[in-house]
CSV table of C-alpha atoms in Angstrom, one decimal:
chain,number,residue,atom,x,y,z
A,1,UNK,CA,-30.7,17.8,14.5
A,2,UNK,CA,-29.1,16.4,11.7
A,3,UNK,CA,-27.9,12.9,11.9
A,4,UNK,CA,-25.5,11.6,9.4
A,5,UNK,CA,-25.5,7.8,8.3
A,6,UNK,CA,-22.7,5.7,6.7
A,7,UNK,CA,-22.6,2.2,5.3
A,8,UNK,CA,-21.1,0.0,5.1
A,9,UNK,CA,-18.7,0.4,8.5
A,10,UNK,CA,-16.4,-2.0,7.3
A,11,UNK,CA,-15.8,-2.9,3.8
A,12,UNK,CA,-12.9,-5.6,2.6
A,13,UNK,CA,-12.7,-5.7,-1.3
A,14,UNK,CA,-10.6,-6.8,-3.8
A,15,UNK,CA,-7.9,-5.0,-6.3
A,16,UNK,CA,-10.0,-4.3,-9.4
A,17,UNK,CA,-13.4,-4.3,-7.7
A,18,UNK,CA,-15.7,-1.4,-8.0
A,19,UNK,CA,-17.9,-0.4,-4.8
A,20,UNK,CA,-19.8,2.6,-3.3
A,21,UNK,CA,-20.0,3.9,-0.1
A,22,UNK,CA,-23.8,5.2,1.3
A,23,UNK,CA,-23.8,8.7,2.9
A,24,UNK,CA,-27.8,9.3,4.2
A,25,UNK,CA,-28.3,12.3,6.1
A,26,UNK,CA,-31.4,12.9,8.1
A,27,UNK,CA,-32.1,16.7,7.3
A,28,UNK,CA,-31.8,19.4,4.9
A,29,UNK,CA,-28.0,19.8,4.7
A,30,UNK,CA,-26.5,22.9,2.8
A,31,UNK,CA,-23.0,20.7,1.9
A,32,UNK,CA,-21.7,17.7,2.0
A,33,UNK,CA,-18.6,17.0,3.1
A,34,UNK,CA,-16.2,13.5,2.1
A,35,UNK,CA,-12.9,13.2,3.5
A,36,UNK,CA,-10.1,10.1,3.8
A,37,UNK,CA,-8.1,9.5,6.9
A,38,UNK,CA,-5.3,7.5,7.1
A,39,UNK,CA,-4.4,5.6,10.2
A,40,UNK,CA,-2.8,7.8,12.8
A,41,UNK,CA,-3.1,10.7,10.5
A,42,UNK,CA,-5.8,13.6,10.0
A,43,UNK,CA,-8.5,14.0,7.8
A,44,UNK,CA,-8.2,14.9,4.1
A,45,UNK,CA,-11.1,16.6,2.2
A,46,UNK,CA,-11.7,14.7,-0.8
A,47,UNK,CA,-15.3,16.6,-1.9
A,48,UNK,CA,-17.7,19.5,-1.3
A,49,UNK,CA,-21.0,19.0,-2.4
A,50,UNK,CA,-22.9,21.6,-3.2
A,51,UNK,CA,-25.9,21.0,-5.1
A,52,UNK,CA,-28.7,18.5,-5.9
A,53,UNK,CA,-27.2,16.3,-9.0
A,54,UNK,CA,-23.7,17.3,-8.1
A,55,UNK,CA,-20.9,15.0,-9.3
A,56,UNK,CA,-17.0,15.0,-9.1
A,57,UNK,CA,-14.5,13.0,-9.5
A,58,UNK,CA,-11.0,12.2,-9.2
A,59,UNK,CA,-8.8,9.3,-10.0
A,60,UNK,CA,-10.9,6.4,-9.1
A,61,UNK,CA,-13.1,8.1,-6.7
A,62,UNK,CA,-16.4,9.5,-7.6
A,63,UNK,CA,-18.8,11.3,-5.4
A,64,UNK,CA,-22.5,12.4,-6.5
A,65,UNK,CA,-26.0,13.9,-4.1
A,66,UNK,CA,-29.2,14.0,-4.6
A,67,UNK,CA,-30.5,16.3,-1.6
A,68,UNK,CA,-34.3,14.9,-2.3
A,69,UNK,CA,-33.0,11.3,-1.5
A,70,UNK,CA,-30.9,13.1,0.9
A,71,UNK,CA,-28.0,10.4,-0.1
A,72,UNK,CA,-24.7,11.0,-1.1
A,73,UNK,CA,-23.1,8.2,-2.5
A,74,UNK,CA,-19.0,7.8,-3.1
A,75,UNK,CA,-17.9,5.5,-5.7
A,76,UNK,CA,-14.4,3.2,-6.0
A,77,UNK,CA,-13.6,2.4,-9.4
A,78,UNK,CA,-10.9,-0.8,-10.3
A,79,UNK,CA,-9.4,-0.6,-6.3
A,80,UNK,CA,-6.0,0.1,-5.4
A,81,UNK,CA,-4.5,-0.7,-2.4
A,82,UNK,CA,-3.2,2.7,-2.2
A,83,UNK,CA,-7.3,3.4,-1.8
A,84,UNK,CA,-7.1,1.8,1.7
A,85,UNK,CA,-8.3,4.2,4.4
A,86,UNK,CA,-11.7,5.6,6.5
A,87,UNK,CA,-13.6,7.7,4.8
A,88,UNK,CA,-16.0,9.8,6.1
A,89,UNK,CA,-19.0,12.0,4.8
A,90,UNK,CA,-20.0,15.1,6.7
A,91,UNK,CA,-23.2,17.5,6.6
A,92,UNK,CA,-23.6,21.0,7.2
A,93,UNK,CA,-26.9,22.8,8.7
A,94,UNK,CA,-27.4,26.3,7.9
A,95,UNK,CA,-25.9,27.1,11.3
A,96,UNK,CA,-22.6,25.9,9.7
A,97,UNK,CA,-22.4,23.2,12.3
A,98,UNK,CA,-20.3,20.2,10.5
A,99,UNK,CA,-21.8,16.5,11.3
A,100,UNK,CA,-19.7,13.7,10.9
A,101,UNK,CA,-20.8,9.8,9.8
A,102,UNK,CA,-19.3,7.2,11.8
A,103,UNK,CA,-16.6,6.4,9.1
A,104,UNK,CA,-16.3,3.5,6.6
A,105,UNK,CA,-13.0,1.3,7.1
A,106,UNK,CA,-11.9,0.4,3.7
A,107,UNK,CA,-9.4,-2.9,3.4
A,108,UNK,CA,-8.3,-3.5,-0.4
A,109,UNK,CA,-6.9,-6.8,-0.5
A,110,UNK,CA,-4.0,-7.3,-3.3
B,1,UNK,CA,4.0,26.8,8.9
B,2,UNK,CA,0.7,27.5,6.4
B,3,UNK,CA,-1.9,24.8,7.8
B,4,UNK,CA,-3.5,24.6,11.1
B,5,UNK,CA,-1.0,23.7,14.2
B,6,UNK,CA,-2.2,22.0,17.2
B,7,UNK,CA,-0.1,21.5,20.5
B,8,UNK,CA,0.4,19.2,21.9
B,9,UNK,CA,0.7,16.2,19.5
B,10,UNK,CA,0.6,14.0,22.3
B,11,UNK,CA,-0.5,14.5,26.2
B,12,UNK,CA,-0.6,12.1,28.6
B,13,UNK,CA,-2.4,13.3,31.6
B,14,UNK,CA,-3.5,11.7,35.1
B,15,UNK,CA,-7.2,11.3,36.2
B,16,UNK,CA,-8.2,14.3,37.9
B,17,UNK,CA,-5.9,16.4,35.9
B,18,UNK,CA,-6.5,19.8,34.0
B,19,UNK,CA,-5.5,19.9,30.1
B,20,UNK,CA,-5.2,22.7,28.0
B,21,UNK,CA,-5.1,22.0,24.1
B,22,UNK,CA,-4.4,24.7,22.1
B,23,UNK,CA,-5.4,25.1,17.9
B,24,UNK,CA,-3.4,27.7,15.5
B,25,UNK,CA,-5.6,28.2,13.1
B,26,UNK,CA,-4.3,29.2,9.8
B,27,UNK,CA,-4.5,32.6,9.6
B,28,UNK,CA,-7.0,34.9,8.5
B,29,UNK,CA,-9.7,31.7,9.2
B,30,UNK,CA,-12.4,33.3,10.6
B,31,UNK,CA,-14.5,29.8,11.7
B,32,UNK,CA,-12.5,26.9,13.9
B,33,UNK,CA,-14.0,24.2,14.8
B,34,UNK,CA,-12.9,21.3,17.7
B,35,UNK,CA,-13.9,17.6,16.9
B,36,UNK,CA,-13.2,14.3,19.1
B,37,UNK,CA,-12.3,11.6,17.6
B,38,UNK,CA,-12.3,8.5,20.4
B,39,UNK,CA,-10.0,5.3,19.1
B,40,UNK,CA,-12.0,3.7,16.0
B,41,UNK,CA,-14.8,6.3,15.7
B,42,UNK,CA,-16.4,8.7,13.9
B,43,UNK,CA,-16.0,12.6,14.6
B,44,UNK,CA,-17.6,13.8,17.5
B,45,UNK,CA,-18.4,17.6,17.0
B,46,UNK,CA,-17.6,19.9,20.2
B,47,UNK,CA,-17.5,23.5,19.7
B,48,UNK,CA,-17.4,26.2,16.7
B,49,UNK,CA,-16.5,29.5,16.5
B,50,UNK,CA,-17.7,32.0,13.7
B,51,UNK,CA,-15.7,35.6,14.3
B,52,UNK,CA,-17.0,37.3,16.4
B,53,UNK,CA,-20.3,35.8,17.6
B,54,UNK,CA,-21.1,33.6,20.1
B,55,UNK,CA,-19.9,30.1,19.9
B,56,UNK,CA,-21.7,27.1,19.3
B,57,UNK,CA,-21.2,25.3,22.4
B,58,UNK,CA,-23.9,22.4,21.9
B,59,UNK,CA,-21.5,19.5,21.4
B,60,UNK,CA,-19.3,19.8,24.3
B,61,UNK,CA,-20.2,16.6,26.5
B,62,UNK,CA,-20.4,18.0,29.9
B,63,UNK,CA,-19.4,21.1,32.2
B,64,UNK,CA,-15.6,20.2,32.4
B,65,UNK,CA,-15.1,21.0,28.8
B,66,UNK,CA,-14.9,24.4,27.7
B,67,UNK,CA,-13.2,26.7,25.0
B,68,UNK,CA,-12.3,30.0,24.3
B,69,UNK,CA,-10.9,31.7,21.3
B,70,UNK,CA,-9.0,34.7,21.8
B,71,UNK,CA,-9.0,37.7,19.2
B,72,UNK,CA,-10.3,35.8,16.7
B,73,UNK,CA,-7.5,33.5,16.0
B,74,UNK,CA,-6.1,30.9,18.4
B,75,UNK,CA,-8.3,28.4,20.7
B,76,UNK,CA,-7.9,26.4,23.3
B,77,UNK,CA,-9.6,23.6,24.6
B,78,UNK,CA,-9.2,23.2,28.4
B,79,UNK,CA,-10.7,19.6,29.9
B,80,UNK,CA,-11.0,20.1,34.1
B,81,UNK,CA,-10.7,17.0,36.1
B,82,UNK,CA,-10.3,14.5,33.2
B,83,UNK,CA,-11.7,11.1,33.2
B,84,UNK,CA,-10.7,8.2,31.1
B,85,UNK,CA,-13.6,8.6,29.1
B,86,UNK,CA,-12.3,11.5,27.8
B,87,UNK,CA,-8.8,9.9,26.4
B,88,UNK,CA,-9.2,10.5,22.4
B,89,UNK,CA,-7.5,12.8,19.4
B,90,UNK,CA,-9.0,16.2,20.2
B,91,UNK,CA,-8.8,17.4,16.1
B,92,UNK,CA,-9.2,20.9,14.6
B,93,UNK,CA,-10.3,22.4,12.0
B,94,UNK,CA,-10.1,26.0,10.4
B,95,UNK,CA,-11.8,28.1,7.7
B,96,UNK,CA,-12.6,31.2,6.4
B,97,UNK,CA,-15.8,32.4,6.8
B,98,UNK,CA,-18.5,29.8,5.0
B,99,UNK,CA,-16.4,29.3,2.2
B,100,UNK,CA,-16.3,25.2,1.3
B,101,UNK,CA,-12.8,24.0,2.1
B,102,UNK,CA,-12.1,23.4,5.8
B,103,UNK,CA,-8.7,22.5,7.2
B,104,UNK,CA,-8.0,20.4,9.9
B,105,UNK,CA,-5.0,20.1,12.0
B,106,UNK,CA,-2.9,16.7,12.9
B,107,UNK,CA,-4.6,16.6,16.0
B,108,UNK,CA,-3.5,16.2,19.8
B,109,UNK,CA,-3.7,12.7,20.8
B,110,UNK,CA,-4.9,13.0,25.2
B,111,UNK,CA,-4.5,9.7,27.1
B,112,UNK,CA,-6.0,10.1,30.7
B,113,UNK,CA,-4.6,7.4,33.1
C-alpha cells in the first residue's frame, strides 16, 4: 500500500525566503502528483512527475523526483504572499489509485 | 460548463439521514475518482472508476458508503444513515483514461448534524 509522506505540515516563512517542501512516498509510484489549494477552494494541479530526474518549473515553484530516494521535493523561490496555500503531493500505483499526503499549510508573512 | 460539476455545493443533512452526491464529470473522461477531504486534512481516497471495469472500492470507510457510475459518465456518492463523522468536502476528480492531468470538481461541502 502506498503511503505518501509530507513535511513540513505547517510552514510560516518570510517574503523573499526560499524553502522546499518533502514529498516521500513508501512504494514504487508510477507519477507524482503536486497540487495547491486554496482555502475553501479545490485543488489545482501544479506538476506531474513522470520520471526519475524529472524537473519543472514555473514562476517561483520548482518540483524535481528521484524515484530511487523515492522523494519528490517542491521548491519556493524569493516567496510571495500570493504563494500562500496547502499544497499537496500525490502518488499513483500501477492500479491508477491516486494517494494523497496530508498537505503542507504554507503562511508567507509580508 | 467544461470542468467537472458536483451538486450539491453544500448539504446539510440530519444524523440518520440518506445523502446522495452526485459528480459530472467532464465529458468524454473515462476514470473519476471520489476523495474526502475532512476540515484541515489531507485527501482521503474513496472510490475509482476506470470505464468499464469494476471499481476500485478499497477506500470507502464502511458499508454505508457506496457509489455507482452510470454509463460511464456521471457518479454518485450515496452516504446511508450518516454520522457526524462523516461531515467533510466529498471532492471529485475526472480524467481520461491514464493520461497525466486529472481534474477535480469544487467539491460538495456535507455537514451531518
Amino acid at each position: 500500500e502506498l503511503k505518501v509522506e509530507q513535511n513540513p505540515l505547517f510552514l510560516s516563512m518570510q517574503e523573499g525566503k526560499n524553502y522546499t517542501i518533502y514529498c516521500n512516498y513508501s512504494t514504487t509510484s508510477d507519477r507524482l502528483y503536486w497540487y495547491r489549494q486554496d482555502p475553501g477552494k479545490s485543488l489545482e494541479s501544479l506538476f506531474v512527475l513522470l520520471s526519475n530526474g524529472a524537473v519543472k518549473q514555473e514562476g517561483r515553484l520548482m518540483a524535481s523526483l528521484d524515484t530511487k530516494a523515492r522523494l519528490s521535493t517542491l521548491h519556493i523561490t524569493a516567496a510571495v504572499h500570493d504563494l500562500s496555500a496547502t499544497y499537496f503531493c500525490a502518488g499513483q500505483l500501477r492500479d491508477d489509485k491516486i494517494i494523497f499526503g496530508k498537505g503542507t499549510r504554507l503562511h508567507i508573512l509580508p | 460548463g467544461a470542468g467537472v460539476s458536483q451538486s450539491p455545493s453544500n448539504k446539510v443533512t440530519e444524523k440518520g439521514k440518506d445523502v446522495e452526491l452526485r459528480c459530472d464529470p467532464i465529458s468524454g473522461h473515462t476514470a473519476l475518482y471520489w476523495y474526502r477531504q475532512s476540515l484541515g486534512q489531507g485527501l482521503e481516497f474513496l472510490i475509482y472508476f476506470q470505464g468499464n471495469s469494476a471499481p476500485d472500492k478499497s477506500g470507502l470507510p464502511s458499508d454505508r458508503f457506496s457509489a455507482e457510475r452510470t454509463g460511464g459518465s456521471v457518479s454518485t456518492l450515496t452516504i446511508q444513515r450518516t454520522q457526524q463523522e462523516d461531515s467533510a468536502v466529498y471532492l471529485c476528480a475526472s480524467r481520461i483514461g491514464r493520461t497525466p492531468h486529472i481534474y477535480f470538481g469544487e467539491g460538495s461541502w456535507l455537514t451531518v448534524v
